[in-house]
mmCIF file of C-alpha atoms and ligand atoms in Angstrom:
data_model
loop_
_atom_site.group_PDB
_atom_site.id
_atom_site.type_symbol
_atom_site.label_atom_id
_atom_site.label_comp_id
_atom_site.label_asym_id
_atom_site.label_seq_id
_atom_site.Cartn_x
_atom_site.Cartn_y
_atom_site.Cartn_z
ATOM 1 C CA MET A 820 127.738 121.579 103.264
ATOM 2 C CA ASP A 821 126.211 120.745 99.891
ATOM 3 C CA LEU A 822 128.209 118.506 97.583
ATOM 4 C CA TYR A 823 128.388 118.369 93.814
ATOM 5 C CA GLU A 824 126.810 115.413 92.049
ATOM 6 C CA HIS A 825 130.198 113.848 91.262
ATOM 7 C CA GLN A 826 131.254 114.152 94.923
ATOM 8 C CA GLY A 827 127.961 112.695 96.133
ATOM 9 C CA LYS A 828 128.390 109.798 93.724
ATOM 10 C CA GLU A 829 131.913 109.196 94.974
ATOM 11 C CA LEU A 830 130.466 108.805 98.480
ATOM 12 C CA LEU A 831 127.578 106.585 97.330
ATOM 13 C CA ALA A 832 130.059 104.380 95.483
ATOM 14 C CA ARG A 833 132.011 103.882 98.721
ATOM 15 C CA TYR A 834 128.869 102.271 100.094
ATOM 16 C CA GLY A 835 128.509 99.950 97.151
ATOM 17 C CA ILE A 836 125.857 101.859 95.218
ATOM 18 C CA VAL A 837 126.426 101.607 91.473
ATOM 19 C CA VAL A 838 127.002 104.957 89.768
ATOM 20 C CA GLY A 839 127.964 105.733 86.184
ATOM 21 C CA GLU A 840 131.646 105.784 85.320
ATOM 22 C CA GLY A 841 132.670 109.392 84.816
ATOM 23 C CA ARG A 842 135.284 112.150 84.853
ATOM 24 C CA VAL A 843 135.164 115.808 85.832
ATOM 25 C CA ALA A 844 136.235 118.462 83.343
ATOM 26 C CA THR A 845 136.605 122.228 83.548
ATOM 27 C CA THR A 846 137.209 122.985 79.852
ATOM 28 C CA PRO A 847 135.803 121.577 76.591
ATOM 29 C CA ALA A 848 139.284 120.118 75.839
ATOM 30 C CA GLU A 849 139.322 118.315 79.177
ATOM 31 C CA ALA A 850 135.798 117.051 78.475
ATOM 32 C CA ARG A 851 137.045 115.686 75.163
ATOM 33 C CA ALA A 852 139.952 113.911 76.871
ATOM 34 C CA ALA A 853 137.518 112.512 79.447
ATOM 35 C CA ALA A 854 135.273 111.216 76.677
ATOM 36 C CA GLN A 855 138.251 109.513 75.062
ATOM 37 C CA GLU A 856 139.242 107.863 78.350
ATOM 38 C CA LEU A 857 135.690 106.615 78.744
ATOM 39 C CA GLY A 858 135.866 105.026 75.302
ATOM 40 C CA GLY A 859 133.554 107.412 73.436
ATOM 41 C CA GLY A 860 130.088 106.282 72.401
ATOM 42 C CA ARG A 861 126.954 107.530 74.144
ATOM 43 C CA LEU A 862 127.886 109.833 77.011
ATOM 44 C CA VAL A 863 126.172 112.452 79.154
ATOM 45 C CA VAL A 864 127.590 115.877 79.965
ATOM 46 C CA LYS A 865 126.241 117.276 83.227
ATOM 47 C CA ALA A 866 126.703 120.725 84.775
ATOM 48 C CA GLN A 867 128.140 120.495 88.283
ATOM 49 C CA VAL A 868 126.383 123.233 90.232
ATOM 50 C CA LEU A 869 125.033 123.251 93.784
ATOM 51 C CA VAL A 870 121.413 123.590 92.698
ATOM 52 C CA GLY A 871 118.739 121.210 91.432
ATOM 53 C CA GLY A 872 116.760 121.342 88.206
ATOM 54 C CA ARG A 873 119.802 121.260 85.948
ATOM 55 C CA GLY A 874 118.031 119.051 83.419
ATOM 56 C CA LYS A 875 115.244 121.559 82.780
ATOM 57 C CA ALA A 876 117.758 124.429 82.633
ATOM 58 C CA GLY A 877 119.769 122.804 79.817
ATOM 59 C CA GLY A 878 122.581 121.649 82.096
ATOM 60 C CA VAL A 879 122.302 117.931 81.267
ATOM 61 C CA LYS A 880 122.893 116.776 77.680
ATOM 62 C CA VAL A 881 123.317 113.381 76.098
ATOM 63 C CA ALA A 882 126.198 113.338 73.596
ATOM 64 C CA ASP A 883 127.261 110.939 70.879
ATOM 65 C CA GLY A 884 131.000 110.530 70.577
ATOM 66 C CA VAL A 885 134.033 112.580 71.504
ATOM 67 C CA ASP A 886 133.387 115.610 69.237
ATOM 68 C CA ASP A 887 129.836 115.941 70.466
ATOM 69 C CA VAL A 888 130.956 115.779 74.114
ATOM 70 C CA GLU A 889 133.369 118.639 73.476
ATOM 71 C CA ALA A 890 130.622 120.712 71.827
ATOM 72 C CA LYS A 891 128.069 119.973 74.569
ATOM 73 C CA ALA A 892 130.643 120.775 77.273
ATOM 74 C CA ALA A 893 131.365 124.106 75.550
ATOM 75 C CA ALA A 894 127.640 124.864 75.637
ATOM 76 C CA ILE A 895 127.221 123.933 79.317
ATOM 77 C CA LEU A 896 130.420 125.430 80.795
ATOM 78 C CA GLY A 897 129.668 129.018 81.772
ATOM 79 C CA LEU A 898 125.925 128.380 81.757
ATOM 80 C CA ASP A 899 124.108 130.246 84.527
ATOM 81 C CA ILE A 900 121.712 127.884 86.303
ATOM 82 C CA LYS A 901 119.529 129.780 88.782
ATOM 83 C CA GLY A 902 122.404 132.131 89.614
ATOM 84 C CA HIS A 903 125.043 129.376 89.781
ATOM 85 C CA VAL A 904 127.667 129.627 87.050
ATOM 86 C CA THR A 905 128.799 126.244 85.749
ATOM 87 C CA ARG A 906 132.564 125.882 86.228
ATOM 88 C CA ARG A 907 132.839 122.112 85.854
ATOM 89 C CA VAL A 908 131.002 119.342 84.075
ATOM 90 C CA LEU A 909 130.750 115.631 84.720
ATOM 91 C CA VAL A 910 131.238 113.462 81.641
ATOM 92 C CA GLU A 911 129.702 110.046 82.207
ATOM 93 C CA LYS A 912 128.883 106.923 80.273
ATOM 94 C CA ALA A 913 125.180 107.245 79.478
ATOM 95 C CA VAL A 914 122.961 104.976 81.516
ATOM 96 C CA ASP A 915 120.391 102.938 79.611
ATOM 97 C CA ILE A 916 117.277 104.236 81.386
ATOM 98 C CA ALA A 917 114.209 101.979 81.472
ATOM 99 C CA LYS A 918 112.600 103.532 84.560
ATOM 100 C CA GLU A 919 113.348 106.473 86.847
ATOM 101 C CA TYR A 920 112.714 106.111 90.582
ATOM 102 C CA TYR A 921 113.186 108.566 93.430
ATOM 103 C CA LEU A 922 114.911 107.834 96.745
ATOM 104 C CA SER A 923 115.768 110.262 99.499
ATOM 105 C CA ILE A 924 116.777 110.224 103.132
ATOM 106 C CA ALA A 925 116.484 113.579 104.843
ATOM 107 C CA PHE A 926 116.519 114.645 108.443
ATOM 108 C CA ASP A 927 112.997 115.704 109.445
ATOM 109 C CA ARG A 928 113.440 118.215 112.268
ATOM 110 C CA GLY A 929 109.731 118.221 113.104
ATOM 111 C CA ALA A 930 109.689 114.462 113.671
ATOM 112 C CA LYS A 931 113.245 114.439 115.098
ATOM 113 C CA ALA A 932 113.967 111.445 112.860
ATOM 114 C CA PRO A 933 115.239 110.597 109.396
ATOM 115 C CA LEU A 934 112.515 110.537 106.755
ATOM 116 C CA LEU A 935 112.838 108.073 103.886
ATOM 117 C CA MET A 936 110.954 108.724 100.669
ATOM 118 C CA LEU A 937 110.659 106.370 97.743
ATOM 119 C CA SER A 938 108.692 106.657 94.521
ATOM 120 C CA THR A 939 108.519 104.882 91.187
ATOM 121 C CA MET A 940 107.651 108.271 89.652
ATOM 122 C CA GLY A 941 111.180 109.714 89.822
ATOM 123 C CA GLY A 942 112.924 111.913 87.292
ATOM 124 C CA MET A 943 112.898 115.626 87.113
ATOM 125 C CA ASP A 944 109.790 116.810 88.935
ATOM 126 C CA ILE A 945 109.382 115.106 92.308
ATOM 127 C CA GLU A 946 107.773 118.202 93.854
ATOM 128 C CA GLY A 947 105.013 117.867 91.224
ATOM 129 C CA VAL A 948 104.567 114.184 92.090
ATOM 130 C CA ALA A 949 104.223 115.046 95.790
ATOM 131 C CA VAL A 950 101.375 117.447 94.944
ATOM 132 C CA ASP A 951 99.545 115.585 92.144
ATOM 133 C CA HIS A 952 100.139 111.968 93.203
ATOM 134 C CA PRO A 953 100.905 112.003 96.933
ATOM 135 C CA GLU A 954 100.050 108.289 97.140
ATOM 136 C CA ALA A 955 102.924 107.563 94.755
ATOM 137 C CA LEU A 956 105.496 108.986 97.174
ATOM 138 C CA ALA A 957 106.019 106.548 100.054
ATOM 139 C CA ARG A 958 107.158 108.356 103.197
ATOM 140 C CA ILE A 959 108.368 106.549 106.297
ATOM 141 C CA HIS A 960 110.201 107.813 109.371
ATOM 142 C CA LEU A 961 112.911 105.661 110.781
ATOM 143 C CA ASP A 962 113.603 105.341 114.487
ATOM 144 C CA PRO A 963 117.278 106.308 114.741
ATOM 145 C CA ALA A 964 117.695 104.207 117.894
ATOM 146 C CA ILE A 965 116.612 101.053 116.042
ATOM 147 C CA GLY A 966 118.305 101.958 112.756
ATOM 148 C CA MET A 967 117.803 100.251 109.433
ATOM 149 C CA ARG A 968 116.167 96.798 109.530
ATOM 150 C CA PRO A 969 115.120 94.470 106.685
ATOM 151 C CA PHE A 970 111.391 94.713 107.546
ATOM 152 C CA PHE A 971 111.652 98.462 107.240
ATOM 153 C CA VAL A 972 113.124 98.251 103.743
ATOM 154 C CA ARG A 973 110.299 95.869 102.708
ATOM 155 C CA ARG A 974 107.650 98.231 104.092
ATOM 156 C CA LEU A 975 109.069 101.072 102.020
ATOM 157 C CA LEU A 976 109.264 98.928 98.863
ATOM 158 C CA PHE A 977 105.644 97.780 99.244
ATOM 159 C CA ALA A 978 104.393 101.273 100.114
ATOM 160 C CA ALA A 979 105.952 102.601 96.909
ATOM 161 C CA SER A 980 104.651 99.629 94.844
ATOM 162 C CA VAL A 981 108.102 98.712 93.558
ATOM 163 C CA PRO A 982 107.767 95.572 91.370
ATOM 164 C CA ARG A 983 108.733 92.329 93.126
ATOM 165 C CA GLU A 984 111.662 91.530 90.843
ATOM 166 C CA GLU A 985 113.345 94.835 91.760
ATOM 167 C CA HIS A 986 113.028 94.445 95.545
ATOM 168 C CA ALA A 987 116.505 92.977 96.034
ATOM 169 C CA GLY A 988 118.263 95.628 93.942
ATOM 170 C CA VAL A 989 116.362 98.692 95.172
ATOM 171 C CA GLY A 990 116.350 97.348 98.747
ATOM 172 C CA ALA A 991 120.139 97.066 98.720
ATOM 173 C CA VAL A 992 120.392 100.682 97.560
ATOM 174 C CA ILE A 993 118.073 101.833 100.383
ATOM 175 C CA GLU A 994 120.225 100.051 102.984
ATOM 176 C CA SER A 995 123.479 101.406 101.532
ATOM 177 C CA ALA A 996 122.123 104.930 101.205
ATOM 178 C CA TYR A 997 121.091 104.840 104.860
ATOM 179 C CA CYS A 998 124.569 103.641 105.896
ATOM 180 C CA CYS A 999 126.032 106.521 103.919
ATOM 181 C CA TYR A 1000 123.597 108.999 105.517
ATOM 182 C CA GLN A 1001 124.310 107.698 109.011
ATOM 183 C CA GLU A 1002 128.070 107.252 108.906
ATOM 184 C CA LEU A 1003 128.840 110.481 107.057
ATOM 185 C CA ASP A 1004 126.548 112.613 109.265
ATOM 186 C CA ALA A 1005 124.534 113.626 106.220
ATOM 187 C CA MET A 1006 121.447 115.831 106.407
ATOM 188 C CA LEU A 1007 120.306 114.656 102.988
ATOM 189 C CA VAL A 1008 121.034 111.807 100.603
ATOM 190 C CA GLU A 1009 118.877 112.083 97.503
ATOM 191 C CA ILE A 1010 119.073 109.922 94.388
ATOM 192 C CA ASN A 1011 116.838 111.200 91.599
ATOM 193 C CA PRO A 1012 116.664 109.433 89.290
ATOM 194 C CA LEU A 1013 117.478 106.056 90.742
ATOM 195 C CA VAL A 1014 117.530 104.240 87.425
ATOM 196 C CA VAL A 1015 116.330 100.762 86.555
ATOM 197 C CA THR A 1016 118.323 99.960 83.419
ATOM 198 C CA GLY A 1017 117.205 97.969 80.408
ATOM 199 C CA ASP A 1018 118.821 94.841 81.837
ATOM 200 C CA GLY A 1019 117.274 95.355 85.276
ATOM 201 C CA SER A 1020 120.218 96.689 87.256
ATOM 202 C CA ILE A 1021 119.865 99.646 89.618
ATOM 203 C CA VAL A 1022 122.084 102.705 89.080
ATOM 204 C CA ALA A 1023 122.222 106.097 90.813
ATOM 205 C CA ALA A 1024 122.118 108.553 87.890
ATOM 206 C CA ASP A 1025 122.139 111.638 90.121
ATOM 207 C CA ALA A 1026 123.211 112.340 93.697
ATOM 208 C CA LYS A 1027 122.537 115.180 96.070
ATOM 209 C CA VAL A 1028 124.356 114.814 99.380
ATOM 210 C CA THR A 1029 124.438 117.423 102.133
ATOM 211 C CA VAL A 1030 126.718 116.839 105.103
ATOM 212 C CA ASP A 1031 126.139 118.515 108.471
ATOM 213 C CA ASP A 1032 128.657 121.382 108.766
ATOM 214 C CA SER A 1033 129.035 120.729 112.508
ATOM 215 C CA SER A 1034 130.391 117.241 111.862
ATOM 216 C CA LEU A 1035 132.916 118.102 109.162
ATOM 217 C CA TYR A 1036 135.717 117.997 111.721
ATOM 218 C CA ARG A 1037 135.399 114.225 111.742
ATOM 219 C CA HIS A 1038 135.206 113.893 107.944
ATOM 220 C CA ALA A 1039 138.338 115.703 106.798
ATOM 221 C CA ASP A 1040 138.119 114.166 103.318
ATOM 222 C CA ILE A 1041 134.605 115.577 102.835
ATOM 223 C CA ALA A 1042 135.558 118.972 104.293
ATOM 224 C CA ASP A 1043 138.251 119.130 101.595
ATOM 225 C CA MET A 1044 135.581 118.780 98.924
ATOM 226 C CA ARG A 1045 134.350 122.322 99.563
ATOM 227 C CA ASP A 1046 134.578 124.432 96.427
ATOM 228 C CA VAL A 1047 135.885 127.706 97.810
ATOM 229 C CA ALA A 1048 135.500 129.443 94.445
ATOM 230 C CA ALA A 1049 131.759 128.767 94.370
ATOM 231 C CA ALA A 1050 131.085 129.967 97.916
ATOM 232 C CA ASP A 1051 129.720 133.412 98.577
ATOM 233 C CA PRO A 1052 132.895 135.451 99.306
ATOM 234 C CA GLN A 1053 131.392 137.086 102.405
ATOM 235 C CA GLU A 1054 130.108 133.833 103.850
ATOM 236 C CA GLN A 1055 133.522 132.312 103.170
ATOM 237 C CA MET A 1056 135.255 135.211 104.958
ATOM 238 C CA ALA A 1057 132.892 134.832 107.923
ATOM 239 C CA ARG A 1058 133.499 131.079 108.082
ATOM 240 C CA GLU A 1059 137.267 131.604 108.140
ATOM 241 C CA ARG A 1060 136.852 134.066 110.996
ATOM 242 C CA HIS A 1061 134.420 131.887 112.952
ATOM 243 C CA VAL A 1062 131.585 134.413 112.805
ATOM 244 C CA THR A 1063 127.955 133.320 112.426
ATOM 245 C CA TYR A 1064 126.902 135.222 109.309
ATOM 246 C CA VAL A 1065 124.119 134.815 106.794
ATOM 247 C CA LYS A 1066 123.908 137.101 103.791
ATOM 248 C CA LEU A 1067 120.516 138.572 102.927
ATOM 249 C CA ASP A 1068 119.396 140.915 100.151
ATOM 250 C CA GLY A 1069 118.808 144.265 101.856
ATOM 251 C CA THR A 1070 120.810 147.364 102.726
ATOM 252 C CA ILE A 1071 120.967 147.408 106.533
ATOM 253 C CA GLY A 1072 123.826 145.554 108.203
ATOM 254 C CA ILE A 1073 122.685 143.856 111.414
ATOM 255 C CA LEU A 1074 124.934 142.885 114.308
ATOM 256 C CA GLY A 1075 123.803 141.662 117.686
ATOM 257 C CA ASN A 1076 124.898 139.519 120.591
ATOM 258 C CA GLY A 1077 122.878 136.328 120.494
ATOM 259 C CA ALA A 1078 121.016 134.606 117.660
ATOM 260 C CA GLY A 1079 117.570 135.249 119.169
ATOM 261 C CA LEU A 1080 118.232 138.964 119.508
ATOM 262 C CA VAL A 1081 119.556 139.184 115.942
ATOM 263 C CA MET A 1082 116.487 137.394 114.613
ATOM 264 C CA SER A 1083 114.108 139.732 116.383
ATOM 265 C CA THR A 1084 116.194 142.670 115.146
ATOM 266 C CA LEU A 1085 115.586 141.487 111.586
ATOM 267 C CA ASP A 1086 111.852 141.452 112.308
ATOM 268 C CA VAL A 1087 111.804 144.922 113.851
ATOM 269 C CA VAL A 1088 113.835 146.418 110.998
ATOM 270 C CA ASP A 1089 111.460 144.813 108.531
ATOM 271 C CA GLN A 1090 108.462 146.097 110.483
ATOM 272 C CA VAL A 1091 109.600 149.713 110.198
ATOM 273 C CA GLY A 1092 110.184 149.396 106.468
ATOM 274 C CA GLY A 1093 113.875 148.458 106.241
ATOM 275 C CA SER A 1094 115.518 145.469 104.602
ATOM 276 C CA PRO A 1095 118.321 143.638 106.436
ATOM 277 C CA ALA A 1096 121.516 142.933 104.491
ATOM 278 C CA ASN A 1097 122.612 140.086 106.721
ATOM 279 C CA PHE A 1098 122.346 138.201 109.965
ATOM 280 C CA LEU A 1099 125.450 138.427 112.136
ATOM 281 C CA ASP A 1100 125.737 137.122 115.673
ATOM 282 C CA VAL A 1101 128.864 138.435 117.422
ATOM 283 C CA GLY A 1102 128.186 136.108 120.370
ATOM 284 C CA GLY A 1103 129.120 136.879 123.956
ATOM 285 C CA GLY A 1104 131.979 139.164 124.994
ATOM 286 C CA ALA A 1105 132.791 142.399 123.286
ATOM 287 C CA ASP A 1106 136.483 142.894 122.754
ATOM 288 C CA ALA A 1107 137.492 145.310 120.030
ATOM 289 C CA ASP A 1108 139.038 142.572 117.850
ATOM 290 C CA LYS A 1109 135.751 140.732 117.696
ATOM 291 C CA ILE A 1110 133.844 143.878 116.800
ATOM 292 C CA VAL A 1111 136.400 144.822 114.139
ATOM 293 C CA THR A 1112 136.028 141.350 112.602
ATOM 294 C CA ALA A 1113 132.239 141.574 112.653
ATOM 295 C CA LEU A 1114 132.223 145.059 111.121
ATOM 296 C CA GLU A 1115 134.683 143.980 108.423
ATOM 297 C CA VAL A 1116 132.463 141.058 107.461
ATOM 298 C CA VAL A 1117 129.344 143.234 107.322
ATOM 299 C CA LEU A 1118 131.114 146.032 105.423
ATOM 300 C CA SER A 1119 132.511 143.617 102.834
ATOM 301 C CA ASP A 1120 128.975 143.631 101.396
ATOM 302 C CA PRO A 1121 128.850 146.715 99.130
ATOM 303 C CA LYS A 1122 125.053 146.909 99.499
ATOM 304 C CA VAL A 1123 125.278 147.899 103.171
ATOM 305 C CA GLU A 1124 124.210 151.554 103.617
ATOM 306 C CA ALA A 1125 123.885 151.671 107.402
ATOM 307 C CA ILE A 1126 124.619 149.376 110.337
ATOM 308 C CA PHE A 1127 122.437 148.526 113.312
ATOM 309 C CA PHE A 1128 124.440 147.249 116.291
ATOM 310 C CA ASN A 1129 121.961 145.816 118.759
ATOM 311 C CA ILE A 1130 123.279 144.798 122.180
ATOM 312 C CA PHE A 1131 121.410 143.429 125.133
ATOM 313 C CA GLY A 1132 123.700 143.327 128.152
ATOM 314 C CA GLY A 1133 123.389 140.265 130.330
ATOM 315 C CA ILE A 1134 126.674 138.705 131.288
ATOM 316 C CA THR A 1135 128.173 140.906 128.579
ATOM 317 C CA ARG A 1136 128.379 144.443 130.020
ATOM 318 C CA CYS A 1137 127.261 147.365 127.880
ATOM 319 C CA ASP A 1138 130.150 149.599 129.027
ATOM 320 C CA GLU A 1139 132.607 146.973 127.781
ATOM 321 C CA VAL A 1140 130.778 146.772 124.467
ATOM 322 C CA ALA A 1141 130.908 150.569 124.201
ATOM 323 C CA ARG A 1142 134.677 150.509 124.778
ATOM 324 C CA GLY A 1143 134.979 147.745 122.174
ATOM 325 C CA ILE A 1144 132.995 149.767 119.628
ATOM 326 C CA LEU A 1145 135.096 152.885 120.231
ATOM 327 C CA ALA A 1146 138.346 150.926 119.906
ATOM 328 C CA ALA A 1147 137.073 149.265 116.729
ATOM 329 C CA LEU A 1148 136.072 152.613 115.197
ATOM 330 C CA ALA A 1149 139.522 153.993 116.058
ATOM 331 C CA ALA A 1150 141.160 150.985 114.416
ATOM 332 C CA MET A 1151 139.236 150.903 111.126
ATOM 333 C CA PRO A 1152 137.398 153.300 108.846
ATOM 334 C CA VAL A 1153 133.635 152.775 108.760
ATOM 335 C CA PRO A 1154 132.192 154.501 105.694
ATOM 336 C CA VAL A 1155 128.516 154.135 106.688
ATOM 337 C CA PRO A 1156 126.530 155.373 109.702
ATOM 338 C CA ILE A 1157 126.162 153.069 112.706
ATOM 339 C CA VAL A 1158 123.212 153.044 115.072
ATOM 340 C CA VAL A 1159 123.891 151.451 118.451
ATOM 341 C CA ARG A 1160 121.272 150.319 120.883
ATOM 342 C CA LEU A 1161 122.581 149.383 124.305
ATOM 343 C CA ASP A 1162 120.237 147.983 126.913
ATOM 344 C CA GLY A 1163 120.783 145.868 130.024
ATOM 345 C CA THR A 1164 123.767 145.575 132.349
ATOM 346 C CA ASN A 1165 125.639 148.913 132.659
ATOM 347 C CA ASP A 1166 123.711 150.445 129.748
ATOM 348 C CA VAL A 1167 123.728 153.981 131.200
ATOM 349 C CA GLU A 1168 127.501 153.880 131.525
ATOM 350 C CA GLY A 1169 127.835 152.428 128.018
ATOM 351 C CA ARG A 1170 125.690 155.094 126.406
ATOM 352 C CA ARG A 1171 127.566 157.836 128.322
ATOM 353 C CA LEU A 1172 130.925 156.534 127.022
ATOM 354 C CA LEU A 1173 129.653 156.627 123.438
ATOM 355 C CA ALA A 1174 128.051 160.059 123.875
ATOM 356 C CA ASP A 1175 131.255 161.508 125.377
ATOM 357 C CA ALA A 1176 133.470 160.153 122.613
ATOM 358 C CA ALA A 1177 130.854 160.990 119.943
ATOM 359 C CA PRO A 1178 132.711 159.529 116.945
ATOM 360 C CA PRO A 1179 131.344 160.810 113.631
ATOM 361 C CA GLY A 1180 128.581 158.700 112.100
ATOM 362 C CA LEU A 1181 127.682 156.996 115.386
ATOM 363 C CA HIS A 1182 124.116 157.303 116.674
ATOM 364 C CA VAL A 1183 123.032 155.968 120.047
ATOM 365 C CA GLU A 1184 119.420 154.989 120.738
ATOM 366 C CA ARG A 1185 117.768 153.642 123.860
ATOM 367 C CA THR A 1186 115.276 151.149 122.457
ATOM 368 C CA MET A 1187 115.300 148.608 119.667
ATOM 369 C CA LEU A 1188 112.355 150.280 117.934
ATOM 370 C CA GLU A 1189 113.866 153.768 118.024
ATOM 371 C CA ALA A 1190 117.164 152.395 116.771
ATOM 372 C CA ALA A 1191 115.430 150.499 113.946
ATOM 373 C CA ARG A 1192 113.593 153.663 112.848
ATOM 374 C CA LYS A 1193 116.844 155.632 112.942
ATOM 375 C CA VAL A 1194 118.842 153.121 110.905
ATOM 376 C CA VAL A 1195 116.106 152.840 108.271
ATOM 377 C CA GLU A 1196 116.037 156.626 108.008
ATOM 378 C CA LEU A 1197 119.834 156.731 107.575
ATOM 379 C CA ALA A 1198 119.893 153.899 105.044
ATOM 380 C CA THR A 1199 117.194 155.347 102.827
ATOM 381 C CA GLY A 1200 118.504 158.882 103.216
ATOM 382 C CA ALA A 1201 114.975 159.957 104.222
HETATM 383 P P1 GDP B 990 118.719 117.425 87.748
HETATM 384 O O1 GDP B 990 117.744 117.908 86.721
HETATM 385 O O2 GDP B 990 119.575 118.535 88.271
HETATM 386 O O3 GDP B 990 118.086 116.649 88.850
HETATM 387 O O4 GDP B 990 119.724 116.430 86.965
HETATM 388 P P2 GDP B 990 119.705 114.842 86.745
HETATM 389 O O5 GDP B 990 121.070 114.333 86.946
HETATM 390 O O6 GDP B 990 118.652 114.195 87.582
HETATM 391 O O7 GDP B 990 119.354 114.690 85.235
HETATM 392 C C1 GDP B 990 118.112 115.089 84.713
HETATM 393 C C2 GDP B 990 117.592 114.057 83.730
HETATM 394 O O8 GDP B 990 118.556 113.823 82.721
HETATM 395 C C3 GDP B 990 117.337 112.684 84.348
HETATM 396 O O9 GDP B 990 116.070 112.589 84.939
HETATM 397 C C4 GDP B 990 117.456 111.783 83.154
HETATM 398 O O10 GDP B 990 116.235 111.695 82.460
HETATM 399 C C5 GDP B 990 118.484 112.490 82.278
HETATM 400 N N1 GDP B 990 119.770 111.803 82.448
HETATM 401 C C6 GDP B 990 120.683 111.999 83.452
HETATM 402 N N2 GDP B 990 121.697 111.126 83.332
HETATM 403 C C7 GDP B 990 121.426 110.348 82.257
HETATM 404 C C8 GDP B 990 122.062 109.255 81.618
HETATM 405 O O11 GDP B 990 123.135 108.781 82.021
HETATM 406 N N3 GDP B 990 121.453 108.726 80.518
HETATM 407 C C9 GDP B 990 120.287 109.199 80.032
HETATM 408 N N4 GDP B 990 119.750 108.640 78.956
HETATM 409 N N5 GDP B 990 119.655 110.212 80.589
HETATM 410 C C10 GDP B 990 120.206 110.794 81.681
HETATM 411 MN MN1 MN B 991 118.105 114.787 89.543
#
């Protein structure tokens, strides 16, 4: 789960990292009140959206005084940043920026270890730094069994050529950020910029924290931070119903039993010229309720023109799946054609059940390739 900047900062602050003092506002009037509470003066107004690059998109503005904060908030609220509409802003006391550093801790799946990155060339374009000045981005993997140790922090500081007088301050932030990453089951803790102020103190001026969804059950306070209004409505519906669903851009709804099968179904549909609308794994078993739920989630996407239901029977028996599909179709209207491929345990029986019942709009195919061709034909009306 991705967190907003103000939520990420709240977590960093729990670990002793200094962040700007700020308030969240959802209207220009609230932003004005926030500015007043903060004592006016030089403030920043920052769009709270779950996407990076807000600065370049006009979502971060420095303001002078209460009136200006209200005006800047009016300009930022409603702003569309890479498809994310700004519904709240963070009003913060402006930080006196002398230098902008970059710090991140991310889980590196390839190395099976956390990767720490530190650079004195922080700010808005760290991807550019990684390409043009790779030597300026220190990268070190940490052995999770050993954890954070002082020598490790020093290695990172030297590798990034952080000036000696800042070692204590930046080093403390590295240690705290790692504690935060570790204890909160984060997948990412990124501070960009990590600011060195005019008087030499170290402040996190931005925060991007992603917490592992699978561990949210042990962080109820973080789970509560989810902004339901900003979530994709279909993905939200799927989450509530405990279905593994990922929305894609195409027109063909894909359901299958097993993540591997669904992934290869996406490939085969793509290969024969179709574009999948989603990834949906119904898992094992095949009772009608489960199939109704899965179909409802897929059909809630108005772009879906045809559905491909791909089943490989192993422990799950194809005749049971067929009965589940028939019961589901009897229980709910399905306005688009469905192509079913049944293969594996009891597939002959399963296909016979579907052929005998022959509900309108249902097509049964023997192989994955034939079924993919059929569903693409139905979706494109060819
Ligand atoms: P991002 O573009 O989404 O990463 O948003 P950031 O929060 O990193 O802000 C982008 C840029 O705005 C930073 O690199 C800073 O240069 C500037 N900025 C952010 N906060 C402050 C602040 O408190 N004071 C000043 N002067 N500039 C800020
Ligand atoms: Mn940033």
